[in-house]
Amino acid sequence: MTDDALHPSATDRLIVLLVGAVGAGKGTQAAILSRELGLVHLASGNLFRAAIAAGTPLGDEARTYMERGELVPDELTIEMFIRELEKPETARGAILDGFPRTVRQAEALDRMLSTAGERIRRVIHIDVPIEELVQRVSGRWICPVCSTPYHTVTDPPRVAGRCDREGAELVQRDDDRPDVVRARLDKQMGPMLAVLDHYRRAGIVDRIDGRQPIEAVTAAILGRLRTATPA
Ligand code: AMP
């Protein structure tokens, strides 16, 4: 076992994919790992939102799909990521979060990397049972005045249903309601499992139990990356 796998040279990028459903803690882990490993965190949703805020043609096109809660077409998404992975900031590698989300995207990414003599090092699946995901996401409430987020189980307000600071009655985003969360998860699961199958065939998927505390999940992921075969 060596730490070399976590300290890539400029020609040996460490490209890691994080895969997990909404509420699995993928974004949280991606942010921690990117800090720990000094790798760029490329989150597809954030990249699209930034493009929308910047008013780019990509943003204008992506917006129409995002507003309907649909996936942005593969061509646009692939093009955006290929451009991101060509940037000098990714010279050491990147944590990919939210991409690829379809097998076509995965195949396009594999092709792009193999053209450059590279490949994805590991695919980390942060696995959390659906019912726990529903409970995690549907427990989220927010203050309509100051936007402070709460969670009925992990971060409850002092007085049930009221903001600690404003005393205002907490509200729930429509798409965090249990029935809507379940529907969102159902829609996500098929493509997500297909992407995992795609990479399982290459033997590079590690399943991590996402029910553990945040620090334990991070430690498990770092452990897997350390023992992963070098590129
Ligand atoms: P997220 O922040 O990951 O929930 O993504 C927000 C929205 O961005 C999604 O609902 C999709 O519309 C779009 N999106 C994010 N990642 C992808 C992707 N890999 N392929 C297509 N659309 C995506």
mmCIF file of C-alpha atoms and ligand atoms in Angstrom:
data_model
loop_
_atom_site.group_PDB
_atom_site.id
_atom_site.type_symbol
_atom_site.label_atom_id
_atom_site.label_comp_id
_atom_site.label_asym_id
_atom_site.label_seq_id
_atom_site.Cartn_x
_atom_site.Cartn_y
_atom_site.Cartn_z
ATOM 1 C CA MET A 1 0.000 0.000 0.000
ATOM 2 C CA THR A 2 1.433 3.394 -0.945
ATOM 3 C CA ASP A 3 0.282 6.968 -0.863
ATOM 4 C CA ASP A 4 1.493 7.522 -4.425
ATOM 5 C CA ALA A 5 -1.982 6.775 -5.719
ATOM 6 C CA LEU A 6 -3.173 9.955 -3.972
ATOM 7 C CA HIS A 7 -0.337 12.179 -5.187
ATOM 8 C CA PRO A 8 -0.409 12.061 -8.936
ATOM 9 C CA SER A 9 2.191 13.691 -11.122
ATOM 10 C CA ALA A 10 1.111 16.141 -13.818
ATOM 11 C CA THR A 11 0.960 13.382 -16.409
ATOM 12 C CA ASP A 12 -0.917 10.983 -14.192
ATOM 13 C CA ARG A 13 -4.230 12.590 -13.392
ATOM 14 C CA LEU A 14 -6.308 11.170 -10.593
ATOM 15 C CA ILE A 15 -9.823 11.177 -11.970
ATOM 16 C CA VAL A 16 -12.401 9.892 -9.535
ATOM 17 C CA LEU A 17 -16.131 9.607 -10.051
ATOM 18 C CA LEU A 18 -18.533 9.957 -7.162
ATOM 19 C CA VAL A 19 -21.877 8.295 -7.733
ATOM 20 C CA GLY A 20 -24.846 8.525 -5.387
ATOM 21 C CA ALA A 21 -28.503 9.459 -5.324
ATOM 22 C CA VAL A 22 -29.856 12.769 -4.051
ATOM 23 C CA GLY A 23 -29.278 12.900 -0.289
ATOM 24 C CA ALA A 24 -26.478 10.299 -0.281
ATOM 25 C CA GLY A 25 -23.883 12.932 0.664
ATOM 26 C CA LYS A 26 -22.093 12.991 -2.657
ATOM 27 C CA GLY A 27 -21.663 16.782 -2.761
ATOM 28 C CA THR A 28 -20.421 16.871 0.845
ATOM 29 C CA GLN A 29 -17.839 14.153 0.195
ATOM 30 C CA ALA A 30 -16.770 15.694 -3.113
ATOM 31 C CA ALA A 31 -16.031 19.011 -1.379
ATOM 32 C CA ILE A 32 -14.023 17.302 1.399
ATOM 33 C CA LEU A 33 -12.079 15.060 -0.995
ATOM 34 C CA SER A 34 -11.292 17.918 -3.317
ATOM 35 C CA ARG A 35 -9.760 19.803 -0.352
ATOM 36 C CA GLU A 36 -7.930 16.744 1.031
ATOM 37 C CA LEU A 37 -6.503 15.652 -2.298
ATOM 38 C CA GLY A 38 -6.048 19.061 -3.913
ATOM 39 C CA LEU A 39 -8.210 18.084 -6.869
ATOM 40 C CA VAL A 40 -10.777 20.189 -8.700
ATOM 41 C CA HIS A 41 -14.392 19.407 -7.810
ATOM 42 C CA LEU A 42 -16.462 19.374 -11.001
ATOM 43 C CA ALA A 43 -20.152 19.233 -10.134
ATOM 44 C CA SER A 44 -22.357 19.170 -13.206
ATOM 45 C CA GLY A 45 -25.298 20.936 -11.541
ATOM 46 C CA ASN A 46 -23.029 23.756 -10.326
ATOM 47 C CA LEU A 47 -21.404 24.102 -13.742
ATOM 48 C CA PHE A 48 -24.815 24.411 -15.383
ATOM 49 C CA ARG A 49 -25.988 26.913 -12.767
ATOM 50 C CA ALA A 50 -22.808 28.968 -13.297
ATOM 51 C CA ALA A 51 -23.383 28.931 -17.059
ATOM 52 C CA ILE A 52 -26.956 30.120 -16.515
ATOM 53 C CA ALA A 53 -25.792 32.909 -14.180
ATOM 54 C CA ALA A 54 -23.151 33.970 -16.716
ATOM 55 C CA GLY A 55 -25.781 34.012 -19.482
ATOM 56 C CA THR A 56 -23.738 31.811 -21.849
ATOM 57 C CA PRO A 57 -25.447 30.031 -24.779
ATOM 58 C CA LEU A 58 -24.853 26.733 -22.945
ATOM 59 C CA GLY A 59 -26.575 28.160 -19.870
ATOM 60 C CA ASP A 60 -29.549 29.400 -21.898
ATOM 61 C CA GLU A 61 -30.034 25.991 -23.433
ATOM 62 C CA ALA A 62 -29.460 24.038 -20.208
ATOM 63 C CA ARG A 63 -31.943 26.217 -18.316
ATOM 64 C CA THR A 64 -34.976 25.011 -20.271
ATOM 65 C CA TYR A 65 -34.263 21.399 -19.290
ATOM 66 C CA MET A 66 -33.296 22.117 -15.701
ATOM 67 C CA GLU A 67 -36.478 24.109 -15.111
ATOM 68 C CA ARG A 68 -38.498 21.084 -16.180
ATOM 69 C CA GLY A 69 -36.429 18.811 -13.919
ATOM 70 C CA GLU A 70 -35.123 16.937 -16.959
ATOM 71 C CA LEU A 71 -31.593 15.898 -17.805
ATOM 72 C CA VAL A 72 -29.748 18.279 -20.097
ATOM 73 C CA PRO A 73 -29.106 16.480 -23.432
ATOM 74 C CA ASP A 74 -25.990 14.300 -23.517
ATOM 75 C CA GLU A 75 -24.291 16.286 -26.310
ATOM 76 C CA LEU A 76 -24.355 19.546 -24.357
ATOM 77 C CA THR A 77 -23.329 17.913 -21.091
ATOM 78 C CA ILE A 78 -20.475 15.946 -22.647
ATOM 79 C CA GLU A 79 -19.163 19.007 -24.462
ATOM 80 C CA MET A 80 -19.208 21.024 -21.247
ATOM 81 C CA PHE A 81 -17.245 18.367 -19.328
ATOM 82 C CA ILE A 82 -14.713 17.789 -22.063
ATOM 83 C CA ARG A 83 -14.004 21.523 -21.990
ATOM 84 C CA GLU A 84 -13.674 21.457 -18.196
ATOM 85 C CA LEU A 85 -11.267 18.513 -18.261
ATOM 86 C CA GLU A 86 -9.064 20.351 -20.755
ATOM 87 C CA LYS A 87 -8.506 23.227 -18.326
ATOM 88 C CA PRO A 88 -5.094 23.519 -16.621
ATOM 89 C CA GLU A 89 -6.733 23.435 -13.161
ATOM 90 C CA THR A 90 -7.403 19.734 -13.746
ATOM 91 C CA ALA A 91 -3.702 18.923 -14.324
ATOM 92 C CA ARG A 92 -3.566 16.899 -11.073
ATOM 93 C CA GLY A 93 -6.985 15.376 -11.564
ATOM 94 C CA ALA A 94 -10.605 15.925 -10.662
ATOM 95 C CA ILE A 95 -13.490 14.689 -8.590
ATOM 96 C CA LEU A 96 -16.458 14.300 -10.910
ATOM 97 C CA ASP A 97 -19.798 14.793 -9.207
ATOM 98 C CA GLY A 98 -23.034 14.365 -11.154
ATOM 99 C CA PHE A 99 -21.336 13.362 -14.409
ATOM 100 C CA PRO A 100 -21.587 10.926 -16.127
ATOM 101 C CA ARG A 101 -25.265 10.368 -15.383
ATOM 102 C CA THR A 102 -26.051 8.240 -18.436
ATOM 103 C CA VAL A 103 -24.215 5.377 -20.136
ATOM 104 C CA ARG A 104 -23.774 7.534 -23.263
ATOM 105 C CA GLN A 105 -22.062 10.195 -21.173
ATOM 106 C CA ALA A 106 -19.878 7.519 -19.562
ATOM 107 C CA GLU A 107 -18.868 6.112 -22.947
ATOM 108 C CA ALA A 108 -18.043 9.581 -24.278
ATOM 109 C CA LEU A 109 -15.935 10.330 -21.201
ATOM 110 C CA ASP A 110 -14.097 6.994 -21.478
ATOM 111 C CA ARG A 111 -13.363 7.708 -25.141
ATOM 112 C CA MET A 112 -12.090 11.194 -24.428
ATOM 113 C CA LEU A 113 -9.795 9.962 -21.660
ATOM 114 C CA SER A 114 -8.487 6.968 -23.587
ATOM 115 C CA THR A 115 -7.592 9.213 -26.524
ATOM 116 C CA ALA A 116 -5.291 11.014 -24.089
ATOM 117 C CA GLY A 117 -3.958 7.702 -22.689
ATOM 118 C CA GLU A 118 -5.940 8.196 -19.478
ATOM 119 C CA ARG A 119 -8.775 6.502 -17.674
ATOM 120 C CA ILE A 120 -10.990 6.906 -14.671
ATOM 121 C CA ARG A 121 -9.106 5.628 -11.636
ATOM 122 C CA ARG A 122 -12.034 4.711 -9.384
ATOM 123 C CA VAL A 123 -15.796 5.029 -9.271
ATOM 124 C CA ILE A 124 -17.002 5.500 -5.729
ATOM 125 C CA HIS A 125 -20.619 4.529 -5.140
ATOM 126 C CA ILE A 126 -21.968 6.119 -1.969
ATOM 127 C CA ASP A 127 -24.780 3.720 -1.243
ATOM 128 C CA VAL A 128 -27.739 4.655 0.964
ATOM 129 C CA PRO A 129 -31.051 2.720 1.027
ATOM 130 C CA ILE A 130 -33.951 4.543 -0.646
ATOM 131 C CA GLU A 131 -36.061 4.854 2.496
ATOM 132 C CA GLU A 132 -33.202 6.545 4.335
ATOM 133 C CA LEU A 133 -32.695 8.915 1.412
ATOM 134 C CA VAL A 134 -36.386 9.838 1.512
ATOM 135 C CA GLN A 135 -36.109 10.488 5.238
ATOM 136 C CA ARG A 136 -32.929 12.555 4.846
ATOM 137 C CA VAL A 137 -34.212 14.751 2.042
ATOM 138 C CA SER A 138 -37.799 15.120 3.219
ATOM 139 C CA GLY A 139 -36.572 16.164 6.695
ATOM 140 C CA ARG A 140 -35.182 19.394 5.244
ATOM 141 C CA TRP A 141 -37.021 22.582 6.231
ATOM 142 C CA ILE A 142 -36.027 26.165 5.723
ATOM 143 C CA CYS A 143 -36.797 29.569 7.265
ATOM 144 C CA PRO A 144 -38.700 31.671 4.700
ATOM 145 C CA VAL A 145 -37.228 34.872 6.223
ATOM 146 C CA CYS A 146 -33.492 34.180 6.722
ATOM 147 C CA SER A 147 -33.108 30.944 4.691
ATOM 148 C CA THR A 148 -31.502 29.024 7.584
ATOM 149 C CA PRO A 149 -31.825 25.302 6.805
ATOM 150 C CA TYR A 150 -32.942 22.769 9.429
ATOM 151 C CA HIS A 151 -33.412 19.023 9.494
ATOM 152 C CA THR A 152 -36.077 17.412 11.634
ATOM 153 C CA VAL A 153 -33.742 14.552 12.636
ATOM 154 C CA THR A 154 -30.141 15.765 12.340
ATOM 155 C CA ASP A 155 -30.476 19.521 12.936
ATOM 156 C CA PRO A 156 -33.873 20.355 14.458
ATOM 157 C CA PRO A 157 -34.861 23.897 15.514
ATOM 158 C CA ARG A 158 -35.224 24.565 19.262
ATOM 159 C CA VAL A 159 -39.008 24.889 18.874
ATOM 160 C CA ALA A 160 -40.501 22.392 16.424
ATOM 161 C CA GLY A 161 -41.443 24.034 13.120
ATOM 162 C CA ARG A 162 -40.054 27.515 14.036
ATOM 163 C CA CYS A 163 -36.825 29.274 13.044
ATOM 164 C CA ASP A 164 -34.424 29.754 15.978
ATOM 165 C CA ARG A 165 -33.534 33.265 14.805
ATOM 166 C CA GLU A 166 -36.724 34.644 13.286
ATOM 167 C CA GLY A 167 -39.395 32.585 15.004
ATOM 168 C CA ALA A 168 -40.976 32.258 11.556
ATOM 169 C CA GLU A 169 -42.848 29.086 10.606
ATOM 170 C CA LEU A 170 -40.477 26.847 8.638
ATOM 171 C CA VAL A 171 -41.385 25.842 5.096
ATOM 172 C CA GLN A 172 -40.460 22.900 2.935
ATOM 173 C CA ARG A 173 -39.390 23.148 -0.719
ATOM 174 C CA ASP A 174 -41.999 21.468 -2.902
ATOM 175 C CA ASP A 175 -39.435 19.041 -4.286
ATOM 176 C CA ASP A 176 -38.353 17.977 -0.779
ATOM 177 C CA ARG A 177 -41.807 16.555 0.052
ATOM 178 C CA PRO A 178 -41.611 12.763 0.660
ATOM 179 C CA ASP A 179 -43.800 11.812 -2.333
ATOM 180 C CA VAL A 180 -41.854 14.118 -4.668
ATOM 181 C CA VAL A 181 -38.505 12.884 -3.290
ATOM 182 C CA ARG A 182 -39.543 9.269 -3.870
ATOM 183 C CA ALA A 183 -40.550 10.098 -7.459
ATOM 184 C CA ARG A 184 -37.256 11.936 -8.064
ATOM 185 C CA LEU A 185 -35.296 8.968 -6.693
ATOM 186 C CA ASP A 186 -37.242 6.490 -8.814
ATOM 187 C CA LYS A 187 -36.416 8.520 -11.908
ATOM 188 C CA GLN A 188 -32.713 8.791 -11.000
ATOM 189 C CA MET A 189 -32.082 5.204 -10.006
ATOM 190 C CA GLY A 190 -32.320 3.511 -13.439
ATOM 191 C CA PRO A 191 -29.677 5.627 -15.197
ATOM 192 C CA MET A 192 -27.487 5.673 -12.075
ATOM 193 C CA LEU A 193 -27.468 1.876 -11.783
ATOM 194 C CA ALA A 194 -26.749 1.579 -15.514
ATOM 195 C CA VAL A 195 -23.707 3.866 -15.151
ATOM 196 C CA LEU A 196 -22.503 1.780 -12.197
ATOM 197 C CA ASP A 197 -22.940 -1.426 -14.235
ATOM 198 C CA HIS A 198 -20.931 0.116 -17.038
ATOM 199 C CA TYR A 199 -17.982 0.758 -14.706
ATOM 200 C CA ARG A 200 -18.429 -2.495 -12.795
ATOM 201 C CA ARG A 201 -17.598 -4.270 -16.031
ATOM 202 C CA ALA A 202 -14.255 -2.427 -15.946
ATOM 203 C CA GLY A 203 -13.805 -3.596 -12.332
ATOM 204 C CA ILE A 204 -13.287 -0.097 -10.923
ATOM 205 C CA VAL A 205 -16.352 0.431 -8.705
ATOM 206 C CA ASP A 206 -16.060 0.640 -4.915
ATOM 207 C CA ARG A 207 -19.251 0.562 -2.884
ATOM 208 C CA ILE A 208 -19.127 2.635 0.288
ATOM 209 C CA ASP A 209 -21.787 2.409 2.969
ATOM 210 C CA GLY A 210 -23.225 5.936 2.973
ATOM 211 C CA ARG A 211 -25.153 5.382 6.221
ATOM 212 C CA GLN A 212 -21.947 5.952 8.197
ATOM 213 C CA PRO A 213 -21.028 9.358 9.682
ATOM 214 C CA ILE A 214 -19.515 11.838 7.213
ATOM 215 C CA GLU A 215 -15.932 11.379 8.511
ATOM 216 C CA ALA A 216 -16.193 7.577 8.289
ATOM 217 C CA VAL A 217 -17.404 7.794 4.691
ATOM 218 C CA THR A 218 -14.462 10.086 3.823
ATOM 219 C CA ALA A 219 -11.996 7.701 5.511
ATOM 220 C CA ALA A 220 -13.449 4.726 3.652
ATOM 221 C CA ILE A 221 -13.171 6.521 0.307
ATOM 222 C CA LEU A 222 -9.582 7.629 0.956
ATOM 223 C CA GLY A 223 -8.713 4.069 1.987
ATOM 224 C CA ARG A 224 -10.078 2.698 -1.284
ATOM 225 C CA LEU A 225 -8.263 5.318 -3.349
ATOM 226 C CA ARG A 226 -4.979 4.528 -1.564
ATOM 227 C CA THR A 227 -5.196 0.856 -2.369
ATOM 228 C CA ALA A 228 -6.442 1.422 -5.912
ATOM 229 C CA THR A 229 -4.096 0.328 -8.648
ATOM 230 C CA PRO A 230 -2.098 3.217 -10.082
ATOM 231 C CA ALA A 231 -3.044 4.364 -13.584
HETATM 232 P P1 AMP B 1 -27.861 18.551 -9.604
HETATM 233 O O1 AMP B 1 -27.376 19.836 -8.984
HETATM 234 O O2 AMP B 1 -26.786 17.514 -9.730
HETATM 235 O O3 AMP B 1 -29.108 18.031 -8.943
HETATM 236 O O4 AMP B 1 -28.283 18.908 -11.111
HETATM 237 C C1 AMP B 1 -29.264 19.865 -11.389
HETATM 238 C C2 AMP B 1 -29.788 19.679 -12.796
HETATM 239 O O5 AMP B 1 -28.714 19.838 -13.746
HETATM 240 C C3 AMP B 1 -30.354 18.314 -13.115
HETATM 241 O O6 AMP B 1 -31.687 18.184 -12.722
HETATM 242 C C4 AMP B 1 -30.216 18.258 -14.635
HETATM 243 O O7 AMP B 1 -31.201 19.043 -15.261
HETATM 244 C C5 AMP B 1 -28.885 18.963 -14.845
HETATM 245 N N1 AMP B 1 -27.770 17.977 -14.834
HETATM 246 C C6 AMP B 1 -26.811 17.831 -13.881
HETATM 247 N N2 AMP B 1 -25.940 16.872 -14.227
HETATM 248 C C7 AMP B 1 -26.336 16.386 -15.419
HETATM 249 C C8 AMP B 1 -25.845 15.369 -16.297
HETATM 250 N N3 AMP B 1 -24.736 14.652 -16.027
HETATM 251 N N4 AMP B 1 -26.539 15.133 -17.437
HETATM 252 C C9 AMP B 1 -27.620 15.841 -17.747
HETATM 253 N N5 AMP B 1 -28.152 16.807 -16.964
HETATM 254 C C10 AMP B 1 -27.518 17.088 -15.809
#
